[in-house]
Amino acid sequence: MGWLRQTTDSSIGGKLIVAVTGLAMVGFVVAHLSGNLLVFGGPQAVNSYAEGLRKLGALLWVARIGLLVMATLHIVFAIKLNLANRAARPQAYAVKTYRRASFASRSMLLTGLALLGYILFHLAHFTFRATSPELAALGEYDVYQMIVLSFQQPLIAGLYIVSMFLLGLHLSHGVSSLFQTLGFNHPKYRNLVGSIGPFLGVLLALGFSSIPAAVLFGLLK
Amino acid sequence: MKLKLHVWRQKDRQSTGRMVAYDAPNVNPEMSFLEMLDVVNEDLTGKGEDPIAFDHDCREGICGSCSMVINGVPHGPSKGTTVCQLHMRHFTDGQDVHIEPWRAKAFPVLQDLVVDRSAFDRIIQAGGFISVNSGSAQDANNLPVAKADADHSMDAAACIGCGACVAACKNSAAMLFAAAKISHLGLLPQGQPERRRRAINMVKQMDLEGFGNCSNQYECEAVCPKEISVGFIARMNRDYLSSSIFSKETGSTSKSED
Ligand code: HEM
Ligand code: SF4
Ligand code: FES
């Protein structure tokens, strides 16, 4: 297994892990949004979806553990690569001009760390319902009520909306970038690949934000 | 025209350097950037000061020696050229011009603007060659190579090893250089027998030298005087990952100086 260690220790191998785990999380995020949008179908639709998920039992745990492993590997390798990058330039330039790098690509670590904070809050809030006794008192499958009660508070709705735009920013670079990391860069598809990240980023940010926004404006109650 | 220069001055590898301001009062727009520095250096020598040390050789964009970051951009503001091919007409009268050496842990500053780029040589030594018996040359058409492959290989082989890609990258990554060197051989029939070992060894040496990891920002491509495409980095990623996963090569590296 020496080769495996050598590969994961290498620059290109480390990047591969960040890309593959990032891609897996993108898959999760897309599925998660599709499920969440059922809230627009009314309490019945989203609550029975939530109940169905909980009833998956063992399968749900496989998915949860899988996600935890993906997120952990992503964070550990992203931070490890980032530390090595910092060490590779001990003396900064007095003047530095960027010619190409996008704003999103330059803020990956920042948006990533903000997402980590968001994910921890989100789990405490909706999965463990540890942030308010009001939510903890709701029925197990009353997801609809939980969403409405939470997002009627502008502070919480705002936090979710901002976080979803940070997710969009992270993915606007990340998704296009992972093609390159996985070795796919063909002149014929270069523009397409370059657009996928920003397109998906905006789509996900708007999709997720539509829920807190709808509650805030009284469309869902 | 007149320029205000701010130049990195550093006595030797051990000393700490600093930016020093100089006036360049007699700059002719026809001069190349290096000729402008030659004139400044003549003045400095006349005043009994140490001239500004910088690397240069061919002065026509083929050797890759000249290397400086001008106002935050390696090789300066014009695209697809080296510092020696940069002319002073790209600057305006009275402009402040900041001149710094390549900044990377793997490229230690030797003096002023001169850095030690032997890390690149060691990456080449680790695999940037083909092993064949030398002797009389083969008939030209013995080994057919498709025109498109030959052209693609030549695009990679255009790399002059200047190091601007490292200097431009926020991570001081050497991926564009290594990718160019791995690809120009990997695209030709003569490069096939050692293709997997080459990818593994050169990447291993690159990591060992202390270069950073690519973030796919493509700053390298934007400053490369030979406009080497980042498509070669994707190609290197493919070569490296498939070699690591599917071959028995474990890799070896050439020795580092220290
Ligand atoms: C939880 C905390 C997170 C942290 C600390 C984090 C951090 C990072 C960092 C530092 C990078 C590398 C950027 C570079 O190479 O310059 C990265 C890339 C990436 N991240 Fe994250 N991230 C996080 C969460 C996420 C999430 C939730 C997703 C997906 C839904 C995601 C998807 C991606 C993708 C697709 C890439 C691109 C990989 C590549 O360039 O090949 N990340 N992340
Ligand atoms: S890839 Fe371009 S910038 Fe990098 S060393 Fe080669 S010629 Fe210089
Ligand atoms: S001096 Fe040879 S490339 Fe500039």
Coordinates of C-alpha atoms and ligand atoms in Angstrom, one line a residue:
Chain A
M1 CA 0.0 0.0 0.0
G2 CA 3.1 2.3 -0.2
W3 CA 1.7 3.6 -3.5
L4 CA -1.5 4.8 -1.9
R5 CA 0.4 6.7 0.8
Q6 CA 2.7 8.2 -1.8
T7 CA -0.3 9.3 -4.0
T8 CA -2.3 10.8 -1.2
D9 CA 0.8 12.6 0.1
S10 CA 1.5 14.1 -3.3
S11 CA 0.2 17.4 -4.6
I12 CA -1.9 15.9 -7.3
G13 CA -3.2 13.1 -5.2
G14 CA -4.2 15.5 -2.4
K15 CA -6.0 17.7 -5.0
L16 CA -7.8 14.6 -6.3
I17 CA -9.2 13.9 -2.8
V18 CA -10.5 17.4 -2.4
A19 CA -12.1 17.2 -5.9
V20 CA -13.7 13.8 -5.4
T21 CA -15.1 14.6 -2.0
G22 CA -16.2 18.0 -3.2
L23 CA -18.0 16.3 -6.1
A24 CA -19.7 13.9 -3.7
M25 CA -20.9 16.8 -1.5
V26 CA -22.2 18.6 -4.6
G27 CA -24.3 15.5 -5.4
F28 CA -25.7 15.6 -1.9
V29 CA -26.4 19.3 -2.0
V30 CA -28.4 18.9 -5.3
A31 CA -30.4 16.1 -3.8
H32 CA -31.0 18.0 -0.6
L33 CA -32.3 21.0 -2.5
S34 CA -34.7 18.9 -4.6
G35 CA -36.1 17.5 -1.3
N36 CA -36.3 20.8 0.4
L37 CA -38.2 22.4 -2.5
L38 CA -41.1 20.1 -1.6
V39 CA -41.9 22.7 1.1
F40 CA -43.6 24.7 -1.6
G41 CA -46.0 21.7 -2.0
G42 CA -47.3 22.3 1.5
P43 CA -46.9 20.7 4.9
Q44 CA -48.2 17.3 3.7
A45 CA -45.6 17.0 0.9
V46 CA -42.5 18.0 2.8
N47 CA -43.5 16.2 6.0
S48 CA -44.1 12.9 4.4
Y49 CA -40.7 13.3 2.5
A50 CA -39.0 13.8 5.9
E51 CA -40.8 10.8 7.4
G52 CA -39.8 8.7 4.4
L53 CA -36.1 9.7 4.9
R54 CA -36.1 8.9 8.6
K55 CA -37.7 5.5 7.8
L56 CA -34.8 4.5 5.6
G57 CA -33.2 3.4 8.9
A58 CA -29.8 1.8 8.3
L59 CA -29.5 3.2 4.8
L60 CA -29.9 6.7 6.2
W61 CA -26.9 6.0 8.5
V62 CA -24.8 4.8 5.7
A63 CA -25.5 8.1 3.9
R64 CA -24.8 10.1 7.0
I65 CA -21.5 8.4 7.7
G66 CA -20.5 8.6 4.1
L67 CA -21.2 12.4 4.1
L68 CA -19.2 12.8 7.3
V69 CA -16.3 11.0 5.8
M70 CA -16.4 13.1 2.7
A71 CA -16.6 16.3 4.6
T72 CA -13.8 15.4 6.9
L73 CA -11.5 14.3 4.1
H74 CA -12.3 17.4 2.1
I75 CA -11.5 19.7 5.0
V76 CA -8.4 17.9 6.2
F77 CA -6.9 17.7 2.7
A78 CA -7.9 21.3 1.7
I79 CA -6.3 22.7 4.8
K80 CA -3.2 20.5 4.4
L81 CA -2.7 21.7 0.8
N82 CA -3.4 25.3 1.9
L83 CA -0.7 25.2 4.6
A84 CA 1.8 23.8 2.1
N85 CA 0.9 26.6 -0.3
R86 CA 1.5 29.2 2.4
A87 CA 4.9 27.6 3.2
A88 CA 5.9 27.6 -0.4
R89 CA 6.1 31.5 -0.4
P90 CA 7.7 32.7 2.8
Q91 CA 8.3 36.2 1.5
A92 CA 5.3 38.0 0.0
Y93 CA 5.5 40.4 -2.9
A94 CA 5.5 44.1 -2.1
V95 CA 3.2 44.6 -5.1
K96 CA 1.0 41.7 -6.5
T97 CA -1.3 42.1 -9.5
Y98 CA -3.8 39.3 -10.4
R99 CA -4.4 38.8 -14.1
R100 CA -6.8 35.9 -14.2
A101 CA -7.7 34.5 -10.8
S102 CA -11.5 35.0 -10.1
F103 CA -12.7 36.4 -6.8
A104 CA -14.3 33.1 -6.0
S105 CA -11.0 31.2 -6.6
R106 CA -9.2 33.5 -4.2
S107 CA -11.7 33.1 -1.4
M108 CA -12.0 29.3 -1.4
L109 CA -10.5 28.8 2.1
L110 CA -12.6 31.7 3.5
T111 CA -15.9 30.5 1.9
G112 CA -15.0 26.9 2.9
L113 CA -14.4 27.8 6.6
A114 CA -17.6 29.9 6.6
L115 CA -19.4 26.8 5.2
L116 CA -18.0 24.7 8.0
G117 CA -19.4 27.1 10.6
Y118 CA -22.7 27.1 8.7
I119 CA -22.9 23.3 8.6
L120 CA -22.3 23.0 12.3
F121 CA -25.0 25.6 13.0
H122 CA -27.4 24.0 10.5
L123 CA -27.0 20.5 12.2
A124 CA -27.6 22.0 15.7
H125 CA -30.6 23.9 14.4
F126 CA -32.5 21.5 12.2
T127 CA -31.1 18.0 12.9
F128 CA -30.6 18.2 16.6
R129 CA -33.0 21.1 17.2
A130 CA -30.8 22.3 20.0
T131 CA -31.0 26.0 19.3
S132 CA -34.5 26.7 20.6
P133 CA -37.0 24.9 22.9
E134 CA -39.8 25.9 20.6
L135 CA -38.4 23.7 17.8
A136 CA -37.6 20.8 20.1
A137 CA -41.2 20.8 21.2
L138 CA -42.5 20.2 17.6
G139 CA -43.5 16.7 16.4
E140 CA -40.7 14.6 14.9
Y141 CA -42.0 14.9 11.4
D142 CA -43.4 18.4 11.5
V143 CA -40.6 19.8 9.3
Y144 CA -42.9 22.3 7.7
Q145 CA -43.7 24.0 10.9
M146 CA -40.0 23.9 11.9
I147 CA -39.0 25.7 8.7
V148 CA -41.7 28.4 9.0
L149 CA -41.1 29.1 12.7
S150 CA -37.3 29.4 12.1
F151 CA -37.3 31.6 9.0
Q152 CA -39.9 34.0 10.4
Q153 CA -37.0 35.3 12.4
P154 CA -35.1 37.6 10.1
L155 CA -31.8 36.9 11.7
I156 CA -32.0 33.2 11.0
A157 CA -33.4 33.6 7.5
G158 CA -30.6 36.1 6.8
L159 CA -27.9 33.8 8.0
Y160 CA -29.2 31.0 5.8
I161 CA -29.4 33.2 2.8
V162 CA -25.9 34.6 3.2
S163 CA -24.6 31.1 3.8
M164 CA -26.2 29.8 0.6
F165 CA -24.6 32.6 -1.4
L166 CA -21.2 31.6 0.1
L167 CA -21.9 28.0 -1.0
G168 CA -22.6 29.3 -4.5
L169 CA -19.4 31.3 -4.5
H170 CA -17.4 28.2 -3.3
L171 CA -18.9 26.1 -6.0
S172 CA -18.7 28.6 -8.7
H173 CA -14.9 28.0 -8.7
G174 CA -14.9 24.5 -7.2
V175 CA -17.2 22.8 -9.7
S176 CA -15.4 24.1 -12.8
S177 CA -12.0 23.5 -11.1
L178 CA -12.6 19.9 -10.3
F179 CA -12.7 19.0 -14.0
Q180 CA -9.2 20.2 -14.4
T181 CA -8.1 18.4 -11.2
L182 CA -9.6 15.1 -12.5
G183 CA -7.6 15.7 -15.8
F184 CA -10.4 16.8 -18.0
N185 CA -9.6 20.0 -20.0
H186 CA -10.4 19.9 -23.7
P187 CA -10.5 23.0 -25.9
K188 CA -13.8 22.0 -27.3
Y189 CA -15.5 22.0 -23.9
R190 CA -13.4 24.7 -22.1
N191 CA -16.1 27.4 -22.1
L192 CA -18.8 24.9 -21.1
V193 CA -16.8 23.6 -18.2
G194 CA -15.9 27.2 -17.2
S195 CA -19.6 28.1 -17.0
I196 CA -20.8 25.0 -15.1
G197 CA -19.5 26.2 -11.8
P198 CA -20.9 29.7 -11.9
F199 CA -24.2 28.4 -13.3
L200 CA -24.6 25.7 -10.6
G201 CA -23.5 28.1 -7.9
V202 CA -26.1 30.7 -8.8
L203 CA -28.8 28.0 -9.2
L204 CA -28.1 26.4 -5.8
A205 CA -27.8 29.8 -4.0
L206 CA -31.2 31.0 -5.5
G207 CA -32.8 27.6 -5.0
F208 CA -31.9 27.3 -1.3
S209 CA -32.5 31.0 -0.5
S210 CA -36.0 30.8 -2.0
I211 CA -37.2 29.0 1.1
P212 CA -36.1 31.4 3.8
A213 CA -37.1 34.3 1.5
A214 CA -40.6 32.9 0.9
V215 CA -41.2 32.5 4.7
L216 CA -39.8 36.0 5.3
F217 CA -42.2 37.5 2.8
G218 CA -45.1 35.6 4.1
L219 CA -45.6 33.3 1.1
L220 CA -45.1 30.2 3.3
K221 CA -46.8 30.2 6.7
Chain B
M1 CA 10.9 59.9 -19.9
K2 CA 11.5 59.6 -16.1
L3 CA 10.7 56.6 -13.9
K4 CA 10.7 56.0 -10.2
L5 CA 12.1 52.5 -9.6
H6 CA 11.6 50.5 -6.4
V7 CA 14.0 47.6 -6.6
W8 CA 14.5 44.6 -4.3
R9 CA 18.1 44.8 -3.0
Q10 CA 19.6 41.8 -1.2
K11 CA 23.3 41.3 -0.6
D12 CA 23.4 37.5 -0.6
R13 CA 21.4 34.4 0.2
Q14 CA 21.7 34.9 3.9
S15 CA 20.9 38.6 4.3
T16 CA 17.5 40.1 4.5
G17 CA 16.7 42.3 1.6
R18 CA 14.5 45.4 1.2
M19 CA 12.9 47.6 -1.5
V20 CA 15.1 50.6 -2.4
A21 CA 13.9 53.6 -4.5
Y22 CA 16.0 54.9 -7.5
D23 CA 15.3 57.6 -10.0
A24 CA 15.7 56.7 -13.7
P25 CA 15.8 60.1 -15.3
N26 CA 16.9 59.2 -18.9
V27 CA 14.6 56.5 -20.1
N28 CA 14.2 56.1 -23.9
P29 CA 10.9 54.5 -24.9
E30 CA 12.9 52.4 -27.5
M31 CA 14.9 50.7 -24.8
S32 CA 14.2 47.2 -23.6
F33 CA 13.6 46.8 -19.9
L34 CA 17.0 45.3 -19.4
E35 CA 18.7 48.1 -21.3
M36 CA 16.9 50.5 -19.0
L37 CA 18.4 48.6 -16.0
D38 CA 21.8 48.7 -17.7
V39 CA 21.6 52.5 -17.8
V40 CA 20.6 52.7 -14.2
N41 CA 23.5 50.3 -13.3
E42 CA 26.0 52.5 -15.2
D43 CA 24.9 55.4 -13.0
L44 CA 25.1 53.4 -9.8
T45 CA 28.6 52.1 -10.7
G46 CA 29.6 55.7 -11.5
K47 CA 28.5 56.7 -8.0
G48 CA 30.5 53.8 -6.5
E49 CA 27.4 51.9 -5.6
D50 CA 26.7 48.2 -6.3
P51 CA 24.8 47.7 -9.5
I52 CA 21.5 45.8 -9.4
A53 CA 22.1 42.1 -10.1
F54 CA 19.8 40.5 -12.5
D55 CA 19.9 37.3 -14.7
H56 CA 20.0 37.7 -18.5
D57 CA 21.7 35.9 -21.4
C58 CA 20.1 35.7 -24.9
R59 CA 18.0 39.0 -24.6
E60 CA 15.7 37.6 -27.3
G61 CA 13.2 35.6 -25.3
I62 CA 14.6 32.1 -25.7
C63 CA 16.9 31.3 -22.8
G64 CA 14.6 32.0 -19.9
S65 CA 17.2 33.6 -17.7
C66 CA 15.7 37.1 -17.3
S67 CA 13.3 37.0 -14.5
M68 CA 11.7 39.7 -12.6
V69 CA 8.3 40.7 -11.3
I70 CA 7.3 44.1 -12.6
N71 CA 4.5 45.9 -10.8
G72 CA 3.2 42.6 -9.5
V73 CA 3.4 40.7 -12.8
P74 CA 6.2 38.3 -13.8
H75 CA 7.8 39.4 -17.0
G76 CA 5.8 42.7 -16.8
P77 CA 2.7 44.0 -18.5
S78 CA 2.9 42.8 -22.1
K79 CA 1.5 39.3 -22.9
G80 CA 3.5 36.4 -24.2
T81 CA 6.9 38.0 -23.8
T82 CA 9.9 37.9 -21.5
V83 CA 11.4 40.8 -19.6
C84 CA 14.2 41.2 -22.2
Q85 CA 11.4 41.6 -24.9
L86 CA 9.6 44.2 -22.9
H87 CA 10.0 47.7 -24.1
M88 CA 9.8 50.9 -22.2
R89 CA 7.0 52.3 -24.4
H90 CA 4.7 50.3 -22.2
F91 CA 5.4 52.6 -19.3
T92 CA 4.3 56.2 -18.8
D93 CA 6.4 59.2 -17.8
G94 CA 6.7 59.5 -14.0
Q95 CA 5.4 56.0 -13.3
D96 CA 6.4 54.1 -10.2
V97 CA 7.9 50.7 -11.2
H98 CA 8.3 48.0 -8.6
I99 CA 10.8 45.3 -9.5
E100 CA 11.1 42.1 -7.4
P101 CA 12.7 38.7 -7.8
W102 CA 10.6 35.5 -8.3
R103 CA 9.2 34.7 -4.8
A104 CA 9.2 31.0 -3.9
K105 CA 10.8 28.9 -1.1
A106 CA 12.1 26.6 -3.9
F107 CA 13.7 29.6 -5.6
P108 CA 15.9 31.2 -3.0
V109 CA 17.2 34.7 -3.8
L110 CA 21.0 34.7 -4.4
Q111 CA 21.4 38.4 -4.9
D112 CA 18.9 41.3 -5.7
L113 CA 16.8 40.0 -8.5
V114 CA 18.8 36.7 -9.1
V115 CA 17.2 33.5 -7.8
D116 CA 18.5 29.9 -7.7
R117 CA 16.3 27.9 -10.2
S118 CA 18.2 24.7 -9.9
A119 CA 15.1 23.1 -8.5
F120 CA 13.8 23.0 -12.1
D121 CA 17.0 21.2 -13.2
R122 CA 16.4 18.6 -10.6
I123 CA 12.8 18.1 -11.8
I124 CA 14.2 17.5 -15.3
Q125 CA 16.8 15.1 -14.0
A126 CA 14.1 13.1 -12.2
G127 CA 12.5 12.2 -15.5
G128 CA 12.5 14.8 -18.2
F129 CA 14.5 12.7 -20.7
I130 CA 14.3 9.6 -22.8
S131 CA 16.8 6.8 -22.5
V132 CA 18.1 5.8 -25.9
N133 CA 21.4 4.7 -27.2
S134 CA 23.0 7.5 -29.1
G135 CA 24.6 6.9 -32.4
S136 CA 23.7 7.6 -36.0
A137 CA 20.3 9.2 -36.5
Q138 CA 17.4 7.1 -37.6
D139 CA 15.7 7.7 -41.0
A140 CA 13.3 10.5 -40.5
N141 CA 10.2 8.6 -41.4
N142 CA 10.9 5.4 -39.3
L143 CA 8.7 6.6 -36.5
P144 CA 5.5 8.1 -37.9
V145 CA 4.1 10.9 -35.7
A146 CA 0.8 12.5 -36.5
K147 CA 1.1 16.2 -37.4
A148 CA -1.4 17.2 -34.7
D149 CA 0.6 15.3 -32.1
A150 CA 3.9 16.8 -33.2
D151 CA 2.4 20.3 -33.0
H152 CA 0.9 19.6 -29.6
S153 CA 4.2 18.3 -28.4
M154 CA 6.0 21.4 -29.8
D155 CA 3.5 23.7 -27.9
A156 CA 4.7 22.1 -24.7
A157 CA 8.3 22.0 -25.7
A158 CA 8.2 25.8 -26.1
C159 CA 8.7 26.1 -22.4
I160 CA 12.0 27.9 -21.7
G161 CA 12.1 27.1 -18.0
C162 CA 12.0 30.7 -16.9
G163 CA 9.9 30.1 -13.7
A164 CA 7.4 32.9 -14.3
C165 CA 4.6 30.3 -13.7
V166 CA 5.9 29.7 -10.2
A167 CA 6.3 33.4 -9.6
A168 CA 2.8 34.2 -10.7
C169 CA 1.1 31.5 -8.7
K170 CA -0.2 32.4 -5.3
N171 CA 0.9 28.9 -4.2
S172 CA 4.3 29.0 -5.9
A173 CA 3.3 25.9 -7.7
A174 CA 5.5 24.6 -10.5
M175 CA 2.7 22.6 -12.2
L176 CA 2.7 24.4 -15.6
F177 CA 6.5 23.9 -15.9
A178 CA 6.3 20.2 -14.9
A179 CA 3.3 19.6 -17.0
A180 CA 5.0 21.1 -20.1
K181 CA 8.1 18.9 -19.6
I182 CA 6.1 15.8 -18.9
S183 CA 3.8 16.4 -21.9
H184 CA 6.2 17.2 -24.6
L185 CA 7.8 13.8 -24.3
G186 CA 4.6 12.0 -23.4
L187 CA 3.0 13.1 -26.7
L188 CA 5.7 11.4 -28.8
P189 CA 6.4 7.7 -29.5
Q190 CA 9.9 8.0 -28.1
G191 CA 8.5 9.1 -24.8
Q192 CA 6.2 6.2 -24.2
P193 CA 8.4 3.5 -22.6
E194 CA 9.2 5.9 -19.6
R195 CA 5.9 7.7 -19.6
R196 CA 4.6 6.4 -16.3
R197 CA 7.9 6.6 -14.4
R198 CA 8.5 10.1 -15.8
A199 CA 5.1 11.4 -14.5
I200 CA 5.6 9.8 -11.0
N201 CA 9.3 10.9 -10.6
M202 CA 8.9 14.4 -11.8
V203 CA 5.9 15.1 -9.7
K204 CA 7.6 13.5 -6.7
Q205 CA 10.7 15.8 -7.2
M206 CA 8.5 18.8 -7.7
D207 CA 6.8 18.2 -4.4
L208 CA 10.1 17.5 -2.7
E209 CA 11.5 20.8 -3.8
G210 CA 8.8 22.7 -1.9
F211 CA 6.6 24.0 -4.7
G212 CA 3.0 24.5 -3.8
N213 CA -0.2 22.9 -5.0
C214 CA -2.2 24.2 -7.9
S215 CA -5.5 26.0 -7.2
N216 CA -6.6 26.1 -10.9
Q217 CA -6.5 29.9 -11.0
Y218 CA -4.5 29.9 -14.2
E219 CA -2.4 32.9 -13.3
C220 CA 0.6 30.9 -14.8
E221 CA -0.9 30.6 -18.2
A222 CA -1.7 34.4 -18.1
V223 CA 2.0 35.3 -17.6
C224 CA 3.8 32.5 -19.4
P225 CA 6.0 34.1 -22.1
K226 CA 5.5 31.0 -24.3
E227 CA 1.7 30.9 -23.5
I228 CA 1.8 27.3 -22.5
S229 CA -1.7 26.1 -22.0
V230 CA -3.0 24.8 -18.6
G231 CA -4.5 22.0 -20.6
F232 CA -1.1 20.4 -20.1
I233 CA -1.7 20.4 -16.3
A234 CA -4.8 18.4 -16.8
R235 CA -2.8 16.1 -19.0
M236 CA -0.2 15.7 -16.2
N237 CA -2.9 15.0 -13.7
R238 CA -4.2 12.2 -15.9
D239 CA -0.7 10.8 -16.5
Y240 CA 0.2 11.0 -12.8
L241 CA -3.0 9.6 -11.4
S242 CA -3.3 6.8 -13.9
S243 CA 0.4 5.9 -13.4
S244 CA 0.0 5.9 -9.6
I245 CA -3.1 3.8 -9.7
F246 CA -2.5 1.4 -12.5
S247 CA 1.3 0.9 -12.7
K248 CA 4.0 -0.7 -10.5
E249 CA 6.2 2.4 -10.6
T250 CA 7.0 3.6 -7.1
G251 CA 9.2 6.5 -8.1
S252 CA 12.7 7.8 -7.2
T253 CA 14.0 11.4 -7.1
S254 CA 17.2 13.1 -7.8
K255 CA 19.1 14.6 -4.8
S256 CA 18.4 18.1 -3.6
E257 CA 21.3 20.4 -2.8
D258 CA 20.5 20.8 0.8
Ligands
HEM1 C1 -17.0 22.4 5.2 C2 -16.0 23.2 5.0 C3 -15.3 23.3 3.7 C4 -14.0 23.8 3.6 C5 -13.1 24.2 4.8 C6 -13.7 23.8 2.2 C7 -12.4 24.2 1.7 C8 -12.0 24.1 0.4 C9 -10.8 24.5 -0.1 C10 -9.7 25.2 0.7 C11 -10.7 24.1 -1.4 C12 -9.5 24.2 -2.4 C13 -9.5 25.4 -3.1 C14 -8.1 25.6 -3.9 O1 -7.6 24.6 -4.4 O2 -7.7 26.7 -3.9 C15 -12.0 23.5 -1.8 C16 -12.3 23.0 -3.0 C17 -13.6 22.5 -3.3 N1 -14.7 22.4 -2.5 FE1 -14.7 22.9 -0.5 N2 -14.7 23.3 1.5 C18 -15.8 23.1 2.3 C19 -17.0 22.7 2.0 C20 -17.4 22.3 0.7 C21 -18.8 21.9 0.4 C22 -20.0 21.8 1.4 C23 -18.8 21.6 -0.9 C24 -19.8 21.0 -1.8 C25 -21.1 21.1 -1.6 C26 -17.4 21.8 -1.4 C27 -17.0 21.6 -2.7 C28 -15.7 21.9 -3.2 C29 -15.3 21.6 -4.6 C30 -16.1 21.0 -5.7 C31 -14.0 22.0 -4.6 C32 -13.1 22.0 -5.9 C33 -12.0 20.9 -5.9 C34 -11.0 21.2 -7.0 O3 -10.6 22.3 -7.2 O4 -10.7 20.3 -7.8 N3 -16.6 22.3 -0.4 N4 -12.8 23.5 -0.6
SF4_2 S1 5.7 27.1 -18.4 FE1 6.0 29.2 -19.2 S2 6.3 30.4 -17.4 FE2 6.6 28.3 -16.7 S3 8.8 28.0 -16.9 FE3 7.9 27.3 -18.9 S4 8.0 29.1 -20.2 FE4 8.3 29.9 -18.1
FES3 S1 17.5 37.0 -21.5 FE1 17.0 35.1 -22.5 S2 14.9 35.1 -22.3 FE2 15.3 37.0 -21.6

